[in-house]
GROMACS .gro file of C-alpha atoms in nm:
model
  426
    1MET     CA    1   0.000   0.000   0.000
    2ALA     CA    2   0.125   0.349  -0.084
    3CYS     CA    3   0.166   0.599   0.199
    4VAL     CA    4   0.300   0.953   0.254
    5ARG     CA    5   0.558   1.026   0.523
    6LYS     CA    6   0.708   1.360   0.623
    7ARG     CA    7   1.085   1.349   0.657
    8ARG     CA    8   1.325   1.641   0.702
    9GLY     CA    9   1.072   1.891   0.577
   10LYS     CA   10   0.990   1.685   0.268
   11TYR     CA   11   0.700   1.454   0.184
   12VAL     CA   12   0.798   1.102   0.078
   13VAL     CA   13   0.564   0.866  -0.104
   14ASP     CA   14   0.658   0.507  -0.016
   15TRP     CA   15   0.511   0.214  -0.208
   16ARG     CA   16   0.584  -0.119  -0.374
   17ASP     CA   17   0.526  -0.147  -0.747
   18GLY     CA   18   0.346  -0.430  -0.923
   19ALA     CA   19   0.664  -0.637  -0.929
   20GLY     CA   20   0.700  -0.607  -0.549
   21VAL     CA   21   0.995  -0.367  -0.567
   22ARG     CA   22   0.992  -0.097  -0.302
   23ARG     CA   23   0.997   0.256  -0.440
   24TRP     CA   24   0.977   0.608  -0.303
   25LYS     CA   25   0.960   0.961  -0.437
   26THR     CA   26   1.011   1.294  -0.258
   27PHE     CA   27   0.798   1.608  -0.295
   28ASP     CA   28   0.811   1.958  -0.152
   29LYS     CA   29   0.433   1.990  -0.119
   30LYS     CA   30   0.197   1.750   0.050
   31THR     CA   31  -0.066   1.801  -0.221
   32ASP     CA   32   0.180   1.676  -0.485
   33ALA     CA   33   0.271   1.379  -0.267
   34ASP     CA   34  -0.094   1.292  -0.213
   35ALA     CA   35  -0.160   1.311  -0.588
   36HIS     CA   36   0.130   1.077  -0.658
   37ARG     CA   37   0.012   0.838  -0.387
   38ASP     CA   38  -0.332   0.824  -0.548
   39LYS     CA   39  -0.168   0.756  -0.882
   40VAL     CA   40   0.051   0.466  -0.769
   41GLY     CA   41  -0.210   0.328  -0.532
   42PRO     CA   42  -0.367   0.089  -0.786
   43GLU     CA   43  -0.020  -0.035  -0.882
   44ALA     CA   44   0.062  -0.099  -0.518
   45ARG     CA   45  -0.255  -0.302  -0.469
   46GLN     CA   46  -0.224  -0.503  -0.789
   47ARG     CA   47   0.066  -0.744  -0.811
   48LEU     CA   48   0.201  -0.759  -1.166
   49THR     CA   49   0.395  -1.041  -1.323
   50SER     CA   50   0.593  -0.890  -1.606
   51THR     CA   51   0.678  -1.094  -1.915
   52VAL     CA   52   0.964  -0.856  -2.000
   53PRO     CA   53   1.241  -0.707  -1.781
   54ALA     CA   54   1.095  -0.462  -1.532
   55SER     CA   55   1.362  -0.203  -1.614
   56ILE     CA   56   1.316  -0.218  -1.993
   57THR     CA   57   1.343   0.118  -2.169
   58LEU     CA   58   1.086   0.252  -2.410
   59LYS     CA   59   1.326   0.203  -2.702
   60ASP     CA   60   1.371  -0.167  -2.628
   61TYR     CA   61   1.006  -0.217  -2.550
   62ALA     CA   62   0.910  -0.054  -2.882
   63GLU     CA   63   1.107  -0.325  -3.065
   64HIS     CA   64   0.937  -0.592  -2.854
   65TRP     CA   65   0.596  -0.440  -2.925
   66LYS     CA   66   0.653  -0.424  -3.301
   67GLN     CA   67   0.741  -0.792  -3.303
   68LEU     CA   68   0.417  -0.869  -3.120
   69ILE     CA   69   0.191  -0.683  -3.362
   70GLY     CA   70   0.388  -0.726  -3.684
   71HIS     CA   71   0.200  -1.036  -3.799
   72SER     CA   72  -0.143  -0.871  -3.764
   73LEU     CA   73  -0.074  -0.540  -3.939
   74LYS     CA   74  -0.022  -0.446  -4.300
   75SER     CA   75   0.335  -0.361  -4.394
   76ARG     CA   76   0.234  -0.004  -4.474
   77THR     CA   77   0.075   0.042  -4.131
   78MET     CA   78   0.378  -0.108  -3.962
   79ALA     CA   79   0.606   0.127  -4.152
   80ARG     CA   80   0.397   0.425  -4.040
   81TYR     CA   81   0.416   0.314  -3.675
   82SER     CA   82   0.794   0.283  -3.700
   83GLU     CA   83   0.820   0.627  -3.858
   84ILE     CA   84   0.618   0.788  -3.578
   85LEU     CA   85   0.828   0.615  -3.314
   86MET     CA   86   1.161   0.716  -3.467
   87GLN     CA   87   1.069   1.076  -3.552
   88HIS     CA   88   0.853   1.181  -3.259
   89ILE     CA   89   0.841   0.947  -2.959
   90LEU     CA   90   1.181   0.784  -2.910
   91PRO     CA   91   1.388   1.104  -2.939
   92ARG     CA   92   1.213   1.217  -2.620
   93PHE     CA   93   1.169   0.891  -2.429
   94GLU     CA   94   1.407   0.628  -2.569
   95LYS     CA   95   1.615   0.599  -2.247
   96VAL     CA   96   1.319   0.625  -2.009
   97ALA     CA   97   1.206   0.304  -1.841
   98VAL     CA   98   0.849   0.216  -1.936
   99GLN     CA   99   0.752   0.189  -1.569
  100LYS     CA  100   0.874   0.546  -1.508
  101LEU     CA  101   0.674   0.708  -1.788
  102GLU     CA  102   0.442   0.971  -1.644
  103ARG     CA  103   0.145   1.159  -1.779
  104GLY     CA  104   0.302   1.505  -1.751
  105PRO     CA  105   0.597   1.449  -1.987
  106ILE     CA  106   0.372   1.273  -2.238
  107LYS     CA  107   0.131   1.564  -2.234
  108LEU     CA  108   0.425   1.804  -2.277
  109LEU     CA  109   0.547   1.605  -2.581
  110LEU     CA  110   0.210   1.632  -2.753
  111THR     CA  111   0.182   2.001  -2.668
  112ASP     CA  112   0.529   2.068  -2.809
  113LYS     CA  113   0.433   1.893  -3.133
  114LEU     CA  114   0.128   2.116  -3.166
  115ASN     CA  115   0.340   2.425  -3.099
  116GLU     CA  116   0.586   2.312  -3.367
  117GLY     CA  117   0.305   2.349  -3.618
  118LEU     CA  118   0.214   1.985  -3.674
  119GLN     CA  119  -0.145   1.925  -3.773
  120LYS     CA  120  -0.381   1.793  -3.508
  121ARG     CA  121  -0.427   1.478  -3.714
  122THR     CA  122  -0.054   1.408  -3.702
  123VAL     CA  123  -0.032   1.471  -3.327
  124ARG     CA  124  -0.339   1.252  -3.281
  125ASN     CA  125  -0.156   0.971  -3.460
  126ILE     CA  126   0.150   1.019  -3.237
  127HIS     CA  127  -0.069   0.993  -2.930
  128ALA     CA  128  -0.250   0.688  -3.070
  129VAL     CA  129   0.072   0.496  -3.130
  130LEU     CA  130   0.209   0.573  -2.782
  131ARG     CA  131  -0.122   0.497  -2.613
  132THR     CA  132  -0.158   0.166  -2.797
  133MET     CA  133   0.196   0.062  -2.713
  134LEU     CA  134   0.146   0.141  -2.345
  135ASN     CA  135  -0.176  -0.061  -2.346
  136ALA     CA  136   0.037  -0.353  -2.456
  137ALA     CA  137   0.272  -0.276  -2.165
  138ILE     CA  138  -0.024  -0.321  -1.931
  139ASP     CA  139  -0.088  -0.664  -2.083
  140ASP     CA  140   0.279  -0.747  -2.037
  141GLY     CA  141   0.260  -0.658  -1.668
  142LEU     CA  142   0.483  -0.350  -1.685
  143LEU     CA  143   0.210  -0.098  -1.604
  144SER     CA  144  -0.111  -0.104  -1.406
  145SER     CA  145  -0.258   0.199  -1.587
  146ASN     CA  146  -0.188   0.389  -1.907
  147PRO     CA  147  -0.035   0.736  -1.850
  148ALA     CA  148  -0.130   0.838  -2.205
  149ALA     CA  149  -0.498   0.754  -2.166
  150LYS     CA  150  -0.755   1.025  -2.250
  151LEU     CA  151  -0.492   1.286  -2.337
  152GLY     CA  152  -0.642   1.318  -2.682
  153ARG     CA  153  -0.963   1.450  -2.529
  154THR     CA  154  -0.775   1.671  -2.283
  155LEU     CA  155  -0.574   1.838  -2.560
  156LYS     CA  156  -0.873   1.839  -2.796
  157LEU     CA  157  -0.693   1.632  -3.056
  158THR     CA  158  -1.014   1.455  -3.150
  159THR     CA  159  -1.285   1.615  -3.359
  160SER     CA  160  -1.656   1.582  -3.292
  161LYS     CA  161  -1.885   1.374  -3.510
  162ALA     CA  162  -2.059   1.688  -3.632
  163THR     CA  163  -1.729   1.845  -3.737
  164ARG     CA  164  -1.616   1.531  -3.919
  165GLN     CA  165  -1.947   1.512  -4.103
  166GLU     CA  166  -1.927   1.876  -4.206
  167GLU     CA  167  -1.578   1.821  -4.349
  168ILE     CA  168  -1.703   1.546  -4.581
  169LYS     CA  169  -1.733   1.662  -4.942
  170ALA     CA  170  -1.996   1.483  -5.148
  171PHE     CA  171  -2.171   1.555  -5.479
  172THR     CA  172  -2.541   1.614  -5.485
  173LYS     CA  173  -2.738   1.376  -5.707
  174GLU     CA  174  -2.751   1.643  -5.979
  175GLN     CA  175  -2.376   1.714  -5.955
  176ARG     CA  176  -2.304   1.341  -5.974
  177HIS     CA  177  -2.503   1.314  -6.296
  178VAL     CA  178  -2.332   1.618  -6.450
  179PHE     CA  179  -1.987   1.489  -6.354
  180LEU     CA  180  -2.039   1.142  -6.503
  181ALA     CA  181  -2.190   1.282  -6.822
  182THR     CA  182  -1.895   1.519  -6.862
  183ALA     CA  183  -1.641   1.244  -6.786
  184LEU     CA  184  -1.796   1.025  -7.057
  185LYS     CA  185  -1.744   1.306  -7.306
  186ASP     CA  186  -1.413   1.463  -7.196
  187THR     CA  187  -1.224   1.179  -7.021
  188PRO     CA  188  -1.366   0.857  -7.173
  189ARG     CA  189  -1.067   0.648  -7.060
  190TYR     CA  190  -1.149   0.719  -6.695
  191TYR     CA  191  -1.527   0.721  -6.726
  192PRO     CA  192  -1.577   0.346  -6.649
  193LEU     CA  193  -1.362   0.383  -6.336
  194PHE     CA  194  -1.550   0.694  -6.222
  195PHE     CA  195  -1.883   0.519  -6.278
  196VAL     CA  196  -1.768   0.221  -6.068
  197LEU     CA  197  -1.651   0.450  -5.786
  198ALA     CA  198  -1.976   0.646  -5.790
  199GLY     CA  199  -2.191   0.334  -5.826
  200THR     CA  200  -2.033   0.111  -5.560
  201GLY     CA  201  -1.868   0.339  -5.303
  202MET     CA  202  -1.543   0.145  -5.321
  203ARG     CA  203  -1.210   0.313  -5.249
  204LEU     CA  204  -0.983   0.418  -5.535
  205GLY     CA  205  -0.717   0.160  -5.445
  206GLU     CA  206  -0.981  -0.114  -5.443
  207ALA     CA  207  -1.114  -0.012  -5.784
  208LEU     CA  208  -0.767   0.009  -5.942
  209ALA     CA  209  -0.694  -0.347  -5.822
  210LEU     CA  210  -1.006  -0.498  -5.978
  211GLN     CA  211  -0.962  -0.777  -6.228
  212VAL     CA  212  -1.201  -0.877  -6.506
  213ASP     CA  213  -1.294  -1.200  -6.327
  214ASP     CA  214  -1.403  -1.001  -6.020
  215VAL     CA  215  -1.710  -0.879  -6.209
  216ASP     CA  216  -2.015  -1.107  -6.216
  217LEU     CA  217  -2.251  -0.955  -6.472
  218GLN     CA  218  -2.509  -1.228  -6.422
  219ALA     CA  219  -2.536  -1.175  -6.046
  220LYS     CA  220  -2.478  -0.798  -6.080
  221THR     CA  221  -2.200  -0.798  -5.821
  222ILE     CA  222  -1.831  -0.708  -5.797
  223ARG     CA  223  -1.590  -0.894  -5.569
  224ILE     CA  224  -1.339  -0.668  -5.393
  225ALA     CA  225  -1.048  -0.892  -5.297
  226ARG     CA  226  -0.743  -0.666  -5.309
  227ALA     CA  227  -0.634  -0.301  -5.313
  228PHE     CA  228  -0.340  -0.088  -5.425
  229SER     CA  229  -0.182   0.134  -5.160
  230GLU     CA  230  -0.056   0.484  -5.232
  231ASP     CA  231   0.295   0.352  -5.292
  232GLY     CA  232   0.167   0.099  -5.547
  233ALA     CA  233   0.190  -0.210  -5.328
  234LEU     CA  234  -0.083  -0.470  -5.376
  235ASP     CA  235  -0.247  -0.573  -5.050
  236THR     CA  236  -0.579  -0.675  -4.899
  237PRO     CA  237  -0.857  -0.414  -4.870
  238LYS     CA  238  -0.849  -0.177  -4.574
  239SER     CA  239  -1.082  -0.402  -4.375
  240GLY     CA  240  -0.832  -0.688  -4.407
  241HIS     CA  241  -1.072  -0.910  -4.599
  242GLY     CA  242  -1.272  -0.908  -4.921
  243ARG     CA  243  -1.637  -0.826  -4.980
  244SER     CA  244  -1.894  -0.831  -5.260
  245VAL     CA  245  -2.091  -0.522  -5.362
  246ASP     CA  246  -2.410  -0.492  -5.565
  247ILE     CA  247  -2.424  -0.292  -5.886
  248SER     CA  248  -2.714  -0.127  -6.070
  249ASN     CA  249  -2.854  -0.226  -6.409
  250SER     CA  250  -2.691   0.075  -6.575
  251LEU     CA  251  -2.352  -0.002  -6.423
  252THR     CA  252  -2.388  -0.369  -6.523
  253GLU     CA  253  -2.452  -0.273  -6.886
  254MET     CA  254  -2.160  -0.030  -6.889
  255LEU     CA  255  -1.923  -0.288  -6.741
  256GLY     CA  256  -2.038  -0.548  -6.993
  257SER     CA  257  -1.944  -0.315  -7.278
  258HIS     CA  258  -1.620  -0.218  -7.104
  259ILE     CA  259  -1.512  -0.580  -7.053
  260ARG     CA  260  -1.580  -0.665  -7.418
  261ALA     CA  261  -1.375  -0.365  -7.529
  262ARG     CA  262  -1.107  -0.460  -7.276
  263LYS     CA  263  -1.072  -0.809  -7.426
  264GLN     CA  264  -1.059  -0.667  -7.779
  265ASP     CA  265  -0.778  -0.431  -7.677
  266THR     CA  266  -0.587  -0.720  -7.523
  267LEU     CA  267  -0.589  -0.902  -7.856
  268LYS     CA  268  -0.532  -0.586  -8.059
  269TYR     CA  269  -0.230  -0.461  -7.865
  270GLY     CA  270  -0.094  -0.799  -7.761
  271TRP     CA  271  -0.113  -0.735  -7.388
  272THR     CA  272   0.010  -1.040  -7.201
  273ASP     CA  273  -0.062  -0.923  -6.851
  274ARG     CA  274  -0.175  -1.188  -6.610
  275PRO     CA  275  -0.393  -1.124  -6.419
  276SER     CA  276  -0.619  -0.918  -6.644
  277TRP     CA  277  -0.675  -0.579  -6.479
  278LEU     CA  278  -1.017  -0.422  -6.532
  279PHE     CA  279  -0.893  -0.064  -6.570
  280VAL     CA  280  -0.569  -0.027  -6.763
  281SER     CA  281  -0.343   0.228  -6.926
  282LYS     CA  282  -0.258   0.235  -7.295
  283VAL     CA  283   0.009  -0.031  -7.238
  284GLY     CA  284  -0.215  -0.265  -7.039
  285THR     CA  285  -0.085  -0.183  -6.691
  286PRO     CA  286  -0.309  -0.077  -6.400
  287LEU     CA  287  -0.405   0.289  -6.402
  288ASP     CA  288  -0.192   0.521  -6.192
  289ALA     CA  289  -0.377   0.691  -5.903
  290ALA     CA  290  -0.209   1.027  -5.970
  291ASN     CA  291  -0.322   1.023  -6.334
  292VAL     CA  292  -0.675   0.933  -6.225
  293ARG     CA  293  -0.685   1.238  -5.998
  294LYS     CA  294  -0.560   1.458  -6.282
  295GLY     CA  295  -0.829   1.315  -6.508
  296MET     CA  296  -1.094   1.389  -6.247
  297THR     CA  297  -0.976   1.748  -6.209
  298HIS     CA  298  -0.999   1.788  -6.587
  299ALA     CA  299  -1.355   1.654  -6.589
  300LEU     CA  300  -1.454   1.877  -6.296
  301LYS     CA  301  -1.328   2.187  -6.473
  302ALA     CA  302  -1.511   2.089  -6.792
  303ALA     CA  303  -1.829   2.035  -6.591
  304LYS     CA  304  -1.778   2.367  -6.405
  305LEU     CA  305  -1.787   2.187  -6.070
  306PRO     CA  306  -1.568   2.266  -5.765
  307THR     CA  307  -1.221   2.117  -5.809
  308HIS     CA  308  -1.188   2.024  -5.441
  309PHE     CA  309  -1.369   1.699  -5.517
  310THR     CA  310  -1.146   1.389  -5.529
  311PRO     CA  311  -1.206   1.026  -5.629
  312HIS     CA  312  -1.272   0.948  -5.261
  313CYS     CA  313  -1.556   1.202  -5.269
  314LEU     CA  314  -1.738   0.963  -5.503
  315ARG     CA  315  -1.743   0.716  -5.212
  316HIS     CA  316  -1.893   0.984  -4.989
  317THR     CA  317  -2.141   1.068  -5.264
  318TYR     CA  318  -2.253   0.707  -5.293
  319ALA     CA  319  -2.315   0.674  -4.918
  320SER     CA  320  -2.481   1.013  -4.871
  321ILE     CA  321  -2.727   0.971  -5.158
  322LEU     CA  322  -2.831   0.623  -5.046
  323LEU     CA  323  -2.880   0.728  -4.684
  324ALA     CA  324  -3.071   1.042  -4.784
  325ASP     CA  325  -3.296   0.811  -4.988
  326SER     CA  326  -3.378   0.612  -4.669
  327VAL     CA  327  -3.169   0.308  -4.764
  328SER     CA  328  -3.084   0.094  -4.461
  329PRO     CA  329  -2.759   0.207  -4.292
  330VAL     CA  330  -2.673  -0.162  -4.244
  331TYR     CA  331  -2.683  -0.217  -4.620
  332VAL     CA  332  -2.468   0.092  -4.680
  333GLN     CA  333  -2.222  -0.031  -4.416
  334GLU     CA  334  -2.183  -0.366  -4.592
  335GLN     CA  335  -2.140  -0.202  -4.932
  336LEU     CA  336  -1.873   0.036  -4.802
  337GLY     CA  337  -1.691  -0.234  -4.607
  338HIS     CA  338  -1.709  -0.049  -4.274
  339ALA     CA  339  -1.623  -0.255  -3.968
  340THR     CA  340  -1.926  -0.136  -3.769
  341ILE     CA  341  -2.259   0.034  -3.824
  342GLU     CA  342  -2.145   0.298  -3.573
  343LEU     CA  343  -1.869   0.406  -3.811
  344THR     CA  344  -2.116   0.447  -4.096
  345VAL     CA  345  -2.365   0.646  -3.889
  346SER     CA  346  -2.101   0.866  -3.724
  347THR     CA  347  -1.947   0.944  -4.065
  348TYR     CA  348  -2.263   1.006  -4.266
  349GLY     CA  349  -2.516   1.081  -3.992
  350ARG     CA  350  -2.610   1.424  -4.124
  351TRP     CA  351  -2.762   1.264  -4.435
  352LEU     CA  352  -2.989   1.037  -4.233
  353LYS     CA  353  -3.346   1.155  -4.226
  354LYS     CA  354  -3.430   1.285  -3.880
  355LYS     CA  355  -3.804   1.291  -3.942
  356ALA     CA  356  -4.046   1.056  -4.116
  357PRO     CA  357  -4.356   1.250  -4.228
  358GLY     CA  358  -4.664   1.029  -4.228
  359ALA     CA  359  -4.493   0.734  -4.060
  360LEU     CA  360  -4.702   0.760  -3.744
  361ASP     CA  361  -5.024   0.785  -3.944
  362ARG     CA  362  -4.931   0.467  -4.130
  363LEU     CA  363  -4.930   0.287  -3.795
  364ASP     CA  364  -5.306   0.343  -3.778
  365GLU     CA  365  -5.389   0.254  -4.138
  366ILE     CA  366  -5.641  -0.028  -4.188
  367PRO     CA  367  -5.480  -0.315  -4.387
  368SER     CA  368  -5.596  -0.347  -4.746
  369GLN     CA  369  -5.786  -0.650  -4.870
  370SER     CA  370  -5.470  -0.805  -5.020
  371GLU     CA  371  -5.268  -0.743  -4.704
  372ARG     CA  372  -5.537  -0.913  -4.498
  373ALA     CA  373  -5.521  -1.212  -4.728
  374VAL     CA  374  -5.146  -1.240  -4.690
  375ALA     CA  375  -5.171  -1.205  -4.313
  376SER     CA  376  -5.436  -1.476  -4.288
  377GLY     CA  377  -5.225  -1.716  -4.489
  378SER     CA  378  -4.907  -1.662  -4.290
  379LYS     CA  379  -4.770  -1.876  -4.012
  380VAL     CA  380  -4.780  -1.589  -3.765
  381VAL     CA  381  -5.021  -1.646  -3.476
  382ALA     CA  382  -5.170  -1.318  -3.357
  383ASP     CA  383  -5.406  -1.216  -3.082
  384GLY     CA  384  -5.779  -1.164  -3.124
  385ALA     CA  385  -5.947  -1.328  -3.422
  386TYR     CA  386  -5.633  -1.525  -3.525
  387ALA     CA  387  -5.606  -1.683  -3.180
  388HIS     CA  388  -5.950  -1.843  -3.220
  389ASN     CA  389  -5.937  -1.891  -3.599
  390PRO     CA  390  -5.594  -2.020  -3.707
  391PRO     CA  391  -5.479  -1.907  -4.056
  392THR     CA  392  -5.637  -2.116  -4.331
  393GLY     CA  393  -5.542  -1.911  -4.636
  394GLU     CA  394  -5.884  -1.745  -4.669
  395VAL     CA  395  -5.944  -1.373  -4.635
  396VAL     CA  396  -6.037  -1.274  -4.281
  397GLN     CA  397  -6.255  -0.968  -4.249
  398LEU     CA  398  -6.109  -0.754  -3.976
  399PRO     CA  399  -6.348  -0.523  -3.793
  400GLU     CA  400  -6.289  -0.156  -3.852
  401ILE     CA  401  -6.167   0.028  -3.544
  402PRO     CA  402  -6.378   0.327  -3.436
  403TRP     CA  403  -6.087   0.569  -3.408
  404GLY     CA  404  -6.317   0.845  -3.287
  405GLY     CA  405  -6.398   0.677  -2.958
  406VAL     CA  406  -6.211   0.364  -2.850
  407GLU     CA  407  -6.358   0.195  -2.544
  408LEU     CA  408  -6.111   0.039  -2.300
  409ALA     CA  409  -6.142  -0.337  -2.274
  410ARG     CA  410  -6.330  -0.457  -1.970
  411GLY     CA  411  -6.183  -0.702  -1.726
  412ILE     CA  412  -5.838  -0.548  -1.741
  413GLU     CA  413  -5.680  -0.464  -1.406
  414PRO     CA  414  -5.733  -0.093  -1.334
  415PRO     CA  415  -5.438   0.146  -1.307
  416THR     CA  416  -5.244   0.106  -0.983
  417CYS     CA  417  -5.082   0.378  -0.779
  418GLY     CA  418  -4.729   0.340  -0.651
  419LEU     CA  419  -4.499   0.564  -0.452
  420GLN     CA  420  -4.597   0.929  -0.415
  421ASN     CA  421  -4.944   0.848  -0.558
  422ARG     CA  422  -4.807   0.812  -0.912
  423CYS     CA  423  -5.040   0.596  -1.119
  424SER     CA  424  -4.942   0.377  -1.411
  425ALA     CA  425  -5.166   0.230  -1.678
  426ASP     CA  426  -4.884   0.053  -1.866
   0.00000   0.00000   0.00000
């Protein structure tokens, strides 16, 4: 147990860490000593069994941590983690023992990065890497709590859902139509790609990695099994696994024509690429992402649309139009390949309809003759008439409800009063 003792005019916090090693720290003020005692108290009460040396430095632990997570992360993600560690975290803490890391210095590091002019998004990534690594240190028995926890909220590194939604740039339905029509006329080589992006919501890297065999014209689906990263490396999609997306009749017809032309070009120009990429350059290689962006800018200028739109905005356009049209968010989530429905709603929530005019009135509508027939022939057992007359397939005439004056059923227990004479009729 941690305790505070006064000695020679100083205040000493005396405790044993999770490994059972006795430690102490001296303070000039009792308030500071009490705060430190409260901090190390959980560690003193919880005995830790470390799987790594208790005195390991952050530099050595970072190497250990990267080995632990290396098999579960993409190479690009792992490279980004290593870059953040080498450029931002280790220069400040490489010789500090993990067990001696404190919240104050970590907060100061993040504040210094903001003062240096780094974007909040970059500092947020620095904090995320350090926080995640220290969470692993808890699992390894080095720490009992994470000193980097919740600093993102304290320093306001995170943005609200409303702010993130406002930053999303998406075409309106009319702008989408104008853009695609202009692309067909002015940038015909990129038009099939733009139509796929706007008609499926897939990411640019996923679309560039499509192969002819990924398209099933009969089933009207496209299989997304791989993706190109920004550096041109071929990898799995962002979710880590593949998915199938539905396509419209118009997109199916366009892709049918595109695939036939694609096969003719292969024979005409003698392309011997294997596998057969769906969208290719003049020499049969996959389209370059930078050239696609240039082509989109050209089409935007020709259509007199804002040039801040990017290929990824077509993904936002796809999701926003579907949600504004009352399509199920679960369906949109599956099409986009989002991990959770919460991600879809938090990203595109402002396009969800907040009101449903007429929905409450439809609750009270009397079923039509055909709906009554279907209900009577179903296997659903309902109360009232169905309870005494099981479904036989014939039309059951339901009595019309006198909405103007409904009489409460007799024999039902009357409302009861509970505490403070509050009555409930539920």
